[in-house]
Every structure is written in structure tokens, then in C-alpha cells.
Short mmCIF file of C-alpha atoms and ligand atoms in Angstrom, two decimals:
data_model
loop_
_atom_site.label_atom_id
_atom_site.label_comp_id
_atom_site.label_asym_id
_atom_site.label_seq_id
_atom_site.Cartn_x
_atom_site.Cartn_y
_atom_site.Cartn_z
CA MET A 1 -51.89 89.02 64.05
CA ILE A 2 -50.22 86.77 61.43
CA SER A 3 -49.18 89.26 59.06
CA ARG A 4 -48.59 88.54 54.94
CA VAL A 5 -45.48 86.86 53.99
CA LYS A 6 -42.42 89.30 53.17
CA GLY A 7 -42.26 90.48 49.82
CA THR A 8 -46.04 89.62 49.28
CA GLN A 9 -48.93 92.09 48.68
CA ASP A 10 -52.60 92.32 49.32
CA PHE A 11 -54.52 93.85 46.47
CA LEU A 12 -57.55 95.47 47.88
CA ASP A 13 -58.48 97.45 44.73
CA LEU A 14 -57.80 95.85 41.42
CA THR A 15 -59.22 98.71 39.21
CA LEU A 16 -55.52 99.47 37.71
CA TYR A 17 -54.58 95.58 37.46
CA ASP A 18 -57.71 95.06 35.50
CA PHE A 19 -57.33 97.82 33.23
CA ILE A 20 -53.87 96.78 32.52
CA ILE A 21 -54.98 93.09 31.47
CA ASP A 22 -58.10 94.38 29.88
CA GLN A 23 -55.90 96.69 27.54
CA ALA A 24 -53.55 93.96 26.99
CA ARG A 25 -56.18 91.63 26.10
CA SER A 26 -57.61 93.93 23.42
CA HIS A 27 -54.35 94.72 21.97
CA LEU A 28 -53.00 91.10 21.87
CA ALA A 29 -56.17 90.20 20.00
CA VAL A 30 -55.37 92.58 17.35
CA TYR A 31 -51.91 91.04 16.91
CA ASN A 32 -53.42 87.42 16.70
CA PHE A 33 -52.44 86.17 19.97
CA SER A 34 -54.40 83.60 22.16
CA HIS A 35 -54.46 83.23 25.88
CA VAL A 36 -52.84 80.12 27.48
CA GLU A 37 -52.57 79.29 31.05
CA THR A 38 -49.74 77.01 32.51
CA PRO A 39 -49.17 75.44 36.26
CA ILE A 40 -47.92 77.75 38.72
CA ILE A 41 -45.78 74.64 39.85
CA GLU A 42 -43.36 72.97 37.77
CA HIS A 43 -40.11 70.75 38.19
CA LEU A 44 -37.04 72.30 39.35
CA GLU A 45 -35.27 71.16 36.46
CA LEU A 46 -37.03 73.03 33.83
CA PHE A 47 -35.90 76.64 35.23
CA GLN A 48 -32.16 74.91 35.97
CA ARG A 49 -31.82 73.64 32.20
CA SER A 50 -33.82 76.68 30.62
CA LEU A 51 -32.70 79.95 32.66
CA GLY A 52 -29.15 78.42 33.95
CA GLU A 53 -27.97 77.07 37.05
CA HIS A 54 -25.73 79.84 37.59
CA THR A 55 -28.21 82.67 36.91
CA ASP A 56 -29.37 84.67 39.98
CA VAL A 57 -33.07 83.33 39.58
CA VAL A 58 -32.00 80.02 39.48
CA SER A 59 -28.93 79.87 42.16
CA LYS A 60 -30.59 82.37 44.75
CA GLU A 61 -33.96 82.84 44.28
CA MET A 62 -35.96 79.64 43.96
CA PHE A 63 -39.25 78.66 45.90
CA VAL A 64 -38.41 75.02 46.19
CA ILE A 65 -41.55 73.38 47.38
CA GLU A 66 -40.76 70.39 50.09
CA PRO A 67 -44.04 67.91 50.10
CA LYS A 68 -44.63 66.44 53.07
CA GLY A 69 -44.93 63.17 54.00
CA GLU A 70 -45.27 60.29 51.17
CA ALA A 71 -44.53 63.06 48.96
CA SER A 72 -41.30 63.85 50.39
CA GLU A 73 -39.97 60.78 48.86
CA VAL A 74 -39.37 62.88 45.76
CA LYS A 75 -36.27 62.33 43.86
CA PRO A 76 -33.60 65.08 43.79
CA GLY A 77 -34.64 65.05 39.81
CA GLU A 78 -38.36 65.68 40.71
CA LYS A 79 -38.18 68.39 43.21
CA ILE A 80 -41.06 71.12 42.47
CA CYS A 81 -41.03 74.38 42.52
CA LEU A 82 -42.89 78.13 42.16
CA ARG A 83 -42.26 79.51 38.59
CA PRO A 84 -40.03 82.41 38.56
CA GLU A 85 -41.27 83.28 35.06
CA ALA A 86 -43.24 81.64 32.43
CA THR A 87 -41.34 81.42 29.48
CA ALA A 88 -39.87 78.16 30.41
CA SER A 89 -43.43 77.09 31.13
CA VAL A 90 -44.73 78.12 27.81
CA ALA A 91 -41.77 76.64 25.87
CA ARG A 92 -42.32 73.40 27.85
CA ALA A 93 -46.28 73.43 27.28
CA PHE A 94 -45.64 73.92 23.58
CA ALA A 95 -43.18 70.80 23.23
CA GLU A 96 -45.44 68.51 25.56
CA ASN A 97 -48.45 69.18 24.06
CA GLY A 98 -47.12 68.77 20.62
CA VAL A 99 -48.21 72.15 19.14
CA GLN A 100 -48.11 72.06 15.69
CA THR A 101 -48.94 75.44 14.38
CA THR A 102 -46.11 77.89 14.39
CA PRO A 103 -45.64 80.71 14.92
CA TRP A 104 -47.46 79.78 18.13
CA LYS A 105 -48.24 83.13 19.39
CA VAL A 106 -49.65 83.20 23.06
CA PHE A 107 -49.93 85.31 26.39
CA THR A 108 -50.29 84.54 30.12
CA TYR A 109 -50.35 86.29 33.03
CA GLY A 110 -50.50 85.59 36.50
CA PRO A 111 -48.09 85.35 39.58
CA MET A 112 -44.31 84.69 39.68
CA PHE A 113 -42.25 84.15 42.44
CA ARG A 114 -38.38 85.30 43.27
CA TYR A 115 -36.87 84.97 46.71
CA GLU A 116 -35.62 88.44 46.23
CA ARG A 117 -34.35 91.25 48.58
CA PRO A 118 -38.07 93.10 48.72
CA GLN A 119 -38.17 97.01 47.69
CA LYS A 120 -40.43 99.43 45.88
CA GLY A 121 -41.22 97.65 42.66
CA ARG A 122 -39.35 94.07 43.67
CA TYR A 123 -41.63 91.62 45.50
CA ARG A 124 -41.39 87.84 46.22
CA GLN A 125 -44.42 87.47 44.69
CA PHE A 126 -45.42 89.57 41.89
CA HIS A 127 -47.17 89.22 38.48
CA GLN A 128 -46.24 89.10 34.66
CA LEU A 129 -47.72 89.33 31.46
CA SER A 130 -45.55 87.22 29.46
CA ILE A 131 -46.09 87.33 25.62
CA GLU A 132 -44.32 84.65 23.49
CA VAL A 133 -43.95 83.55 19.62
CA ILE A 134 -42.71 80.21 19.69
CA GLY A 135 -41.60 79.11 16.16
CA SER A 136 -40.51 82.00 14.27
CA ASN A 137 -36.76 82.14 12.77
CA SER A 138 -37.49 85.85 10.94
CA ILE A 139 -35.82 89.03 12.59
CA ALA A 140 -38.73 91.15 11.00
CA GLN A 141 -41.14 89.12 13.57
CA ASP A 142 -38.48 90.92 16.38
CA ALA A 143 -39.45 94.42 14.97
CA GLN A 144 -43.17 93.69 14.56
CA PHE A 145 -42.98 92.26 18.24
CA ILE A 146 -41.43 95.21 19.90
CA LYS A 147 -43.52 97.67 17.97
CA MET A 148 -46.35 95.88 19.27
CA LEU A 149 -45.06 96.35 23.09
CA ASP A 150 -43.77 100.26 22.09
CA ARG A 151 -47.33 100.72 20.85
CA PHE A 152 -49.11 99.14 23.87
CA PHE A 153 -47.12 101.12 26.43
CA HIS A 154 -47.58 104.32 24.35
CA GLU A 155 -51.38 104.24 23.14
CA LYS A 156 -52.88 101.71 25.36
CA LEU A 157 -51.25 102.73 28.67
CA LYS A 158 -50.36 106.29 27.50
CA LEU A 159 -47.04 105.73 29.01
CA ASN A 160 -44.43 108.65 27.93
CA ASN A 161 -41.69 108.76 30.35
CA TYR A 162 -39.71 105.56 29.06
CA ALA A 163 -36.81 104.20 27.30
CA LEU A 164 -36.32 100.98 24.83
CA LEU A 165 -32.70 99.47 25.46
CA LEU A 166 -31.80 97.10 22.80
CA ASN A 167 -28.81 95.19 21.86
CA PHE A 168 -27.91 91.91 19.82
CA ILE A 169 -25.81 89.53 21.41
CA GLY A 170 -25.41 87.16 18.44
CA CYS A 171 -25.89 83.43 17.95
CA ALA A 172 -24.72 80.66 20.36
CA GLN A 173 -21.36 80.25 18.28
CA ASP A 174 -20.83 83.98 18.42
CA ARG A 175 -21.39 83.93 22.31
CA LYS A 176 -19.03 81.13 22.66
CA ALA A 177 -16.26 82.89 20.78
CA TYR A 178 -17.19 86.14 22.75
CA VAL A 179 -17.50 84.48 26.26
CA GLU A 180 -13.36 83.49 25.62
CA LYS A 181 -12.60 86.96 24.48
CA LEU A 182 -14.26 88.32 27.22
CA GLN A 183 -12.69 85.96 29.55
CA GLY A 184 -9.33 86.51 27.94
CA PHE A 185 -9.89 90.46 28.65
CA LEU A 186 -10.70 90.05 32.39
CA ASN A 187 -7.44 87.70 32.81
CA SER A 188 -5.43 90.48 31.41
CA PRO A 189 -3.71 92.86 33.74
CA ALA A 190 -6.24 96.07 32.42
CA ALA A 191 -8.72 93.93 34.58
CA ALA A 192 -6.65 93.09 37.42
CA GLN A 193 -8.81 95.05 39.74
CA ILE A 194 -12.52 93.86 39.64
CA CYS A 195 -14.06 92.93 42.59
CA GLY A 196 -15.09 89.55 44.08
CA GLN A 197 -18.38 89.11 42.77
CA CYS A 198 -17.03 89.73 38.96
CA LEU A 199 -14.31 87.14 40.00
CA VAL A 200 -16.89 84.76 40.33
CA ARG A 201 -19.14 86.27 37.49
CA LYS A 202 -16.12 85.82 35.22
CA GLU A 203 -16.12 81.59 35.71
CA HIS A 204 -19.88 81.21 35.37
CA ASN A 205 -21.58 83.76 33.76
CA VAL A 206 -19.25 86.02 32.39
CA LEU A 207 -21.80 88.06 30.28
CA ARG A 208 -23.36 89.32 33.78
CA ILE A 209 -20.22 91.36 34.79
CA PHE A 210 -21.59 94.53 32.82
CA ASP A 211 -24.55 94.68 35.42
CA CYS A 212 -22.01 95.22 38.32
CA LYS A 213 -22.65 98.43 40.00
CA THR A 214 -19.31 98.97 41.50
CA SER A 215 -17.61 102.28 39.68
CA LEU A 216 -14.08 100.97 39.44
CA CYS A 217 -15.57 97.76 37.55
CA GLN A 218 -17.58 99.69 35.31
CA GLU A 219 -14.80 101.66 34.58
CA ILE A 220 -12.55 98.69 33.50
CA TYR A 221 -15.32 97.30 31.17
CA LYS A 222 -15.30 100.40 29.26
CA ASN A 223 -12.41 98.88 27.43
CA ALA A 224 -13.91 95.45 27.18
CA PRO A 225 -14.62 93.94 23.86
CA LEU A 226 -18.20 94.10 22.68
CA ILE A 227 -20.41 91.52 21.40
CA ALA A 228 -21.44 93.68 18.53
CA ASP A 229 -18.11 93.62 17.49
CA ASN A 230 -17.90 90.05 17.61
CA MET A 231 -20.58 88.57 15.50
CA CYS A 232 -20.75 86.50 12.47
CA GLU A 233 -21.68 87.72 9.29
CA GLN A 234 -25.59 86.64 9.48
CA CYS A 235 -25.92 87.82 13.07
CA THR A 236 -24.38 91.19 11.92
CA SER A 237 -26.35 91.61 8.70
CA GLU A 238 -29.64 90.43 10.89
CA TRP A 239 -28.66 92.99 13.51
CA LYS A 240 -28.31 95.85 10.81
CA GLN A 241 -31.93 94.65 9.43
CA LEU A 242 -33.67 95.10 12.95
CA GLN A 243 -32.51 98.50 13.53
CA GLU A 244 -33.54 99.57 10.08
CA GLN A 245 -36.90 97.82 10.67
CA LEU A 246 -37.65 99.50 13.85
CA SER A 247 -36.81 102.72 12.36
CA LEU A 248 -39.16 102.16 9.49
CA LEU A 249 -41.47 101.24 12.34
CA SER A 250 -40.71 104.87 14.10
CA VAL A 251 -39.77 102.74 17.18
CA SER A 252 -37.21 105.04 19.20
CA TYR A 253 -34.71 102.96 20.97
CA ALA A 254 -31.29 103.35 22.61
CA TYR A 255 -28.53 101.01 21.64
CA LYS A 256 -26.95 99.83 24.87
CA PRO A 257 -24.32 97.45 24.17
CA THR A 258 -23.62 95.98 27.61
CA LEU A 259 -27.41 94.54 27.88
CA VAL A 260 -27.30 91.08 28.05
CA ARG A 261 -30.28 90.04 30.41
CA GLY A 262 -30.28 88.34 33.33
CA LEU A 263 -31.17 84.57 32.10
CA ASP A 264 -29.29 82.13 29.85
CA TYR A 265 -31.77 81.07 27.11
CA TYR A 266 -31.11 84.73 25.02
CA ASN A 267 -29.45 85.08 21.84
CA LYS A 268 -29.55 87.63 19.00
CA THR A 269 -32.36 90.12 20.09
CA VAL A 270 -32.59 91.62 23.67
CA PHE A 271 -34.15 94.37 24.78
CA GLU A 272 -35.82 96.15 28.10
CA PHE A 273 -38.18 99.04 28.68
CA SER A 274 -37.42 101.25 31.62
CA SER A 275 -38.76 104.47 33.04
CA GLU A 276 -36.81 107.04 35.35
CA ASN A 277 -39.93 107.17 37.47
CA LEU A 278 -39.58 103.75 38.93
CA GLY A 279 -36.51 104.35 40.92
CA ALA A 280 -33.85 101.52 41.22
CA GLN A 281 -36.02 98.94 39.77
CA ASN A 282 -36.48 100.73 36.52
CA ALA A 283 -37.20 98.03 34.14
CA PHE A 284 -41.08 97.34 33.41
CA CYS A 285 -40.22 94.95 30.50
CA GLY A 286 -37.97 92.76 29.32
CA GLY A 287 -37.27 90.21 26.74
CA GLY A 288 -35.70 88.91 23.57
CA ARG A 289 -35.03 85.91 21.27
CA TYR A 290 -34.75 82.33 22.68
CA ASP A 291 -33.78 80.02 19.68
CA GLN A 292 -32.68 77.07 21.52
CA LEU A 293 -34.96 76.70 24.55
CA VAL A 294 -37.59 74.50 23.47
CA GLY A 295 -34.86 72.38 22.33
CA GLN A 296 -33.03 72.54 25.65
CA ILE A 297 -36.00 71.36 27.37
CA GLY A 298 -36.45 68.15 25.55
CA GLY A 299 -38.71 69.61 22.47
CA ARG A 300 -38.32 67.23 19.28
CA GLU A 301 -36.17 70.19 17.69
CA ASP A 302 -35.17 74.06 18.19
CA GLN A 303 -37.78 76.30 17.68
CA PRO A 304 -36.57 79.84 17.23
CA SER A 305 -38.89 82.36 19.42
CA ILE A 306 -38.93 85.64 20.95
CA GLY A 307 -40.95 87.02 23.84
CA ALA A 308 -41.26 89.46 26.61
CA ALA A 309 -42.58 89.67 29.85
CA MET A 310 -43.97 92.86 31.86
CA GLY A 311 -43.85 93.14 35.53
CA ILE A 312 -47.61 94.36 36.35
CA GLU A 313 -46.91 95.93 39.75
CA ARG A 314 -44.25 97.97 38.06
CA ILE A 315 -46.64 99.51 35.24
CA MET A 316 -49.25 99.82 37.93
CA LEU A 317 -46.89 102.23 39.87
CA LEU A 318 -46.16 104.21 36.60
CA LEU A 319 -49.87 104.49 35.76
CA GLU A 320 -50.57 105.81 39.46
CA GLN A 321 -48.58 108.73 38.09
CA ASN A 322 -50.70 109.07 35.08
CA LEU A 323 -54.34 108.24 36.11
CA ASP A 324 -55.69 111.58 34.47
CA LYS A 325 -54.59 110.45 30.95
CA LEU A 326 -56.50 107.17 31.16
CA ARG A 327 -59.66 106.31 30.41
CA ILE A 328 -60.27 103.76 33.17
CA PRO A 329 -63.65 102.58 32.97
CA GLN A 330 -66.25 104.07 35.49
CA LYS A 331 -67.98 101.55 37.96
CA PRO A 332 -71.48 101.40 36.88
CA ALA A 333 -73.71 103.51 39.34
CA LEU A 334 -74.97 102.03 42.56
CA GLN A 335 -78.43 102.45 44.17
CA VAL A 336 -78.71 101.94 47.54
CA ILE A 337 -81.80 100.57 49.07
CA MET A 338 -82.81 101.72 52.55
CA PRO A 339 -85.28 99.83 54.49
CA PHE A 340 -86.32 102.35 57.51
CA ALA A 341 -87.42 99.38 60.00
CA LYS A 342 -87.28 95.34 60.28
CA GLU A 343 -90.81 95.48 59.09
CA GLN A 344 -89.59 96.94 55.55
CA GLN A 345 -86.53 94.25 55.03
CA MET A 346 -88.75 92.00 53.23
CA LEU A 347 -89.94 94.38 50.85
CA ALA A 348 -86.46 95.60 50.72
CA LEU A 349 -85.17 92.00 49.71
CA LEU A 350 -88.04 91.77 46.90
CA LEU A 351 -87.11 95.22 45.29
CA ALA A 352 -83.34 94.59 45.28
CA ASP A 353 -83.93 91.35 43.76
CA GLU A 354 -86.17 92.88 40.90
CA LEU A 355 -83.04 95.16 40.15
CA HIS A 356 -80.49 92.73 40.28
CA ALA A 357 -82.27 90.64 37.85
CA ALA A 358 -82.57 93.91 35.99
CA GLY A 359 -78.87 94.41 36.22
CA ILE A 360 -79.06 97.29 38.16
CA THR A 361 -76.17 97.66 40.67
CA VAL A 362 -77.57 97.93 44.07
CA GLU A 363 -76.56 97.64 47.76
CA THR A 364 -79.08 96.72 50.43
CA LEU A 365 -78.54 98.15 54.15
CA LEU A 366 -79.95 95.41 56.32
CA GLU A 367 -77.89 95.92 59.20
CA GLY A 368 -80.75 97.58 60.93
CA ASP A 369 -79.07 101.15 61.59
CA SER A 370 -80.67 104.52 62.06
CA ILE A 371 -82.04 106.55 58.76
CA LYS A 372 -79.40 109.17 59.52
CA SER A 373 -76.55 106.46 59.56
CA MET A 374 -77.89 104.95 56.42
CA MET A 375 -77.92 107.94 54.79
CA LYS A 376 -74.11 108.39 55.58
CA LYS A 377 -73.34 105.19 54.45
CA ALA A 378 -74.92 105.78 51.07
CA ASN A 379 -72.98 108.68 50.63
CA LYS A 380 -69.78 107.01 51.78
CA LEU A 381 -70.61 104.50 49.30
CA GLY A 382 -70.97 107.07 46.41
CA ALA A 383 -74.51 106.14 45.87
CA ALA A 384 -76.53 107.62 42.93
CA HIS A 385 -79.85 107.55 44.54
CA ALA A 386 -80.94 106.29 47.92
CA ILE A 387 -84.07 104.46 47.88
CA MET A 388 -86.15 104.90 50.81
CA LEU A 389 -88.68 102.33 52.36
CA GLY A 390 -90.64 103.43 55.48
CA GLU A 391 -94.15 102.58 56.60
CA ASP A 392 -95.62 105.04 54.37
CA GLU A 393 -94.16 103.66 51.22
CA GLN A 394 -94.86 99.96 52.23
CA GLN A 395 -98.71 100.94 52.64
CA ASN A 396 -98.67 102.90 49.30
CA ARG A 397 -96.61 100.79 47.41
CA THR A 398 -94.39 103.63 46.39
CA VAL A 399 -90.54 104.28 46.97
CA THR A 400 -88.81 107.58 47.95
CA VAL A 401 -86.00 107.93 45.78
CA LYS A 402 -83.21 110.66 46.55
CA ASN A 403 -80.83 111.85 44.05
CA MET A 404 -77.65 112.14 46.30
CA ILE A 405 -76.03 114.68 43.86
CA THR A 406 -78.78 117.06 43.80
CA GLY A 407 -80.38 116.02 46.63
CA GLU A 408 -83.76 115.94 44.78
CA GLN A 409 -86.46 113.41 46.03
CA VAL A 410 -89.27 111.78 44.23
CA ILE A 411 -92.13 109.30 45.21
CA ILE A 412 -92.87 106.85 42.55
CA ALA A 413 -94.64 103.72 42.63
CA GLN A 414 -92.75 100.52 43.29
CA THR A 415 -93.50 99.01 39.98
CA GLU A 416 -91.92 102.29 38.14
CA LEU A 417 -88.46 101.56 40.08
CA VAL A 418 -86.64 99.63 37.33
CA GLY A 419 -87.82 102.21 34.28
CA TYR A 420 -86.99 105.08 36.51
CA LEU A 421 -83.32 104.04 37.49
CA LYS A 422 -82.63 102.82 34.02
CA LYS A 423 -83.40 106.25 32.65
P1 HAM B 1 -37.55 89.30 33.48
O1 HAM B 1 -36.68 90.60 33.11
O2 HAM B 1 -36.59 88.64 34.92
O3 HAM B 1 -37.92 88.49 32.27
O4 HAM B 1 -39.02 89.81 33.98
C1 HAM B 1 -39.64 90.78 33.30
C2 HAM B 1 -40.34 91.59 34.47
O5 HAM B 1 -40.84 91.08 35.36
C3 HAM B 1 -39.15 92.97 34.82
O6 HAM B 1 -38.90 93.80 33.94
C4 HAM B 1 -39.82 93.24 35.73
O7 HAM B 1 -40.75 94.35 35.60
C5 HAM B 1 -40.60 92.24 36.28
N1 HAM B 1 -40.02 91.44 37.48
C6 HAM B 1 -39.25 90.73 37.71
N2 HAM B 1 -38.65 90.66 38.86
C7 HAM B 1 -39.48 91.20 39.64
C8 HAM B 1 -39.91 91.26 41.00
N3 HAM B 1 -38.96 90.49 41.78
N4 HAM B 1 -40.94 92.08 41.48
C9 HAM B 1 -41.48 92.69 40.66
N5 HAM B 1 -41.35 92.71 39.22
C10 HAM B 1 -40.66 91.65 38.74
C11 HAM B 1 -38.22 87.38 32.51
O8 HAM B 1 -38.86 87.03 33.09
C12 HAM B 1 -38.54 86.92 30.85
N6 HAM B 1 -39.29 85.36 30.96
C13 HAM B 1 -39.06 87.43 30.11
C14 HAM B 1 -39.26 87.09 28.52
C15 HAM B 1 -40.45 86.27 28.04
N7 HAM B 1 -38.42 86.62 28.07
C16 HAM B 1 -38.83 85.94 26.64
N8 HAM B 1 -40.09 85.94 26.70
#
């Protein structure tokens, strides 16, 4: 048997997935977001320029497509890949289509691809719902955006056991000065014993040292300078404003001074929603401000922006623990038509057709099974009624309808069936 590719999943029941998307659609409509779609394939360069060459996603996890034949003459700059996230694509779409109205408030969802080591909650093909506000400089927008997410998780998905981790990583200039300061600290005797991986991070992606899992490194970084203490006046005041506005909007959060997120495009506000109920991969939503991204990928000018993406599989894992609290729409009642013999199949088709046209959910058992096994099947399918068609029914233009819950049986005219079931 040919099995599925490692790190991918078959979804055989999408009830929860659809529930999340339906809830998100109605929630986001209230906040005036609209739905957009971008391609699943993009130029590799888009992510190299936006997420950063030295991030894990770009340096280790990209699915680069090698086209066959003629197309294999693609020049290096035109390499194509499967998207690892959607923010860069949305920013590209904004710039490429010359969108004029800002803030451009959009959401998109679908599969993303990262070549990571698979484990619970971490896949190579996973699904994100990505929400972006492009072209807004106001920190009040960040407060409203975070409140919108918090309300979604709390009120729409009824999640309780989660934390919102928040940090402010300053503007580009602050970051530049801070990176030098942090490198200075790492070159000092106090940091002489950091691990090999952190030595590499020190050169290429120094802000990520804080993610190191080594306890010795963690101990050392307790004395490292913090970005919040090294910000310009404007950023310091915006950070204060953000905290005040979140409190005003009753959003509880925990300040995590070492949260920097794994992608290079962030500045100022960064945040993550995480839950202990998820195990090691505990972040189910992450995001932040990205004021330079549109400019970086070739837009005419920078567009200050904020956004976030949630991992749908991780949210499904959380909802599975919480099903009783959710009002997941019930499937419509199922009616099962059972022709007892070949002679009644034509009639079964006609009756089913009439019910389908009336919008009634019907399964027709056409495999020629015995009455006993058709009854078993109807039970297994969770039928509301079994509609039996034997010789007598055919002759008398009736049907025998069995209520599968009470066991009660009635004989009614075929012409009354739609009305009976609709009642
Ligand atoms: P991210 O933190 O890389 O951010 O991913 C967002 C969420 O996607 C994570 O919190 C997690 O729930 C889910 N996720 C990521 N990788 C995997 C995986 N391998 N398997 C399952 N779930 C995963 C971004 O992607 C940014 N584009 C977020 C953003 C939007 N920032 C601004 N706008």
C-alpha cells in the first residue's frame, strides 16, 4: 500500500475544522475583515526576503519545487516553493494588486508546508487561519486586534485554559542597537559557556537565543539585556499605551520579555496564545506587527501592519477536549429508503428524487441486501426513519415508515411522504 507522506494527515471527519472556519467567518465579519485567497506556490525569494534567510523556516524547512522538463531551466531567482505561511503572500498580493484602501483587513485559510520533525500538533502540511491588517500605524489597532483574537478563542470557541504572552520588540533602529548590545553580552565572560547552537544564533539570528532549551543557556540569559529596557521614547510610549489599552479592553496577558517569534519581519508588538493542554507544541496562535514587510518585498512604500495566524490542527486538539461546551451544528436528520427487492428499486429512485428535491437528506440502499441487513445499516447510519418499500407498498402506492428511535411504524400514501417527514 502506498501510504501518505510523513507529517501529513487525512481528515475523514471535518466537523470540527468546518466549525472553526464557520465561527471565524462570522466573527471576522463583525470586525469588517474580508476573505482573500493567494496561491499555495510562491517564489522562494518571497520568503527569503520576508521571513529571513537565517530563520529556521527558510533555512531548514522549505519545500522547494523542482519542476521537470522544460521548466527545470528555472533560474535560481525564480525558484518556486510551497508556502510555509501566508503573511508574506498577503503582503505580496497587497503590493502586486495595488490595493489602495487601507487599512486592508483580510483573512485567508488553507494548507501551509514546513519540513519539520513531525510530532503531536506539528505537521509538514498543516492548516492556518491567517488574519492581517495592512496599512495601519496605530498601536490602538494592535489592542483591538488582540482583543478580537481573545474574544474569538474565549467566546466563539469557548477556550479557557490558555495564556496570552506579549512582548514589544521596538522599531528597526531599536532592534539594531539592541542586537549589538546583546552580541556584546554574548561576547562577555558571563556568556562564555553558551551552547553550540547559540553560538550560531549569535552570528545570524541573535534574538532567537532566548528560545534555547538548554538549562545552562537559560540560566545565562537571565542576565542578558532586555529589549524593553532598550527602546526609543516613541516605542516606550507605544508599549505603555498598548498595555493600558489591553487592560481597558479587559484582555489578560502575561508579559514575556524574551518572546521574539521565529520570523524576521516582526517589530514592536509580538504575541502568542498558548495552552498547556497541547503538550510540547503549545502555541496555537502567534503574530505581531510587521511595519517593513510590504516595502521589503518590493511594495512602493512600507505599510505598517499587524496580523496573526492560528494553527487549525492545534485548535482542533483543544476543542476535542471541550466538545460539550460547543454548540456544533447537528447534521440534518437522515431518512433511509429501503427497497426490499429489485422490483422496488425504480420506485425507490423516484421517491428519493422527490425527497432530495424537497431538501430532505436521504440515503437510498441500492445494493440488494436482505431486509435485516438494510435495517442494521440504517441503524448504523443513525437514520431518523427507515422508509420501507416492499411488494405491498408498491401495489398500494404507500410506504411503511419506521421511526428508528421509538420503533413506531406507520403506513402512509407515497404522496404524503414529503409532508410527513417535514413535519
Ligand atoms: P507562526 O508562529 O510560524 O506564525 O505560525 C502560527 C501558528 O501556526 C502557530 O502558532 C501554530 O499554531 C501553527 N503552526 C506553525 N507551524 C506548524 C506545524 N508545523 N504544524 C502545525 N501547526 C503549526 C506565522 O506563520 C505568521 N505568519 C503569523 C502572522 C500572521 N504574523 C503576522 N501575521
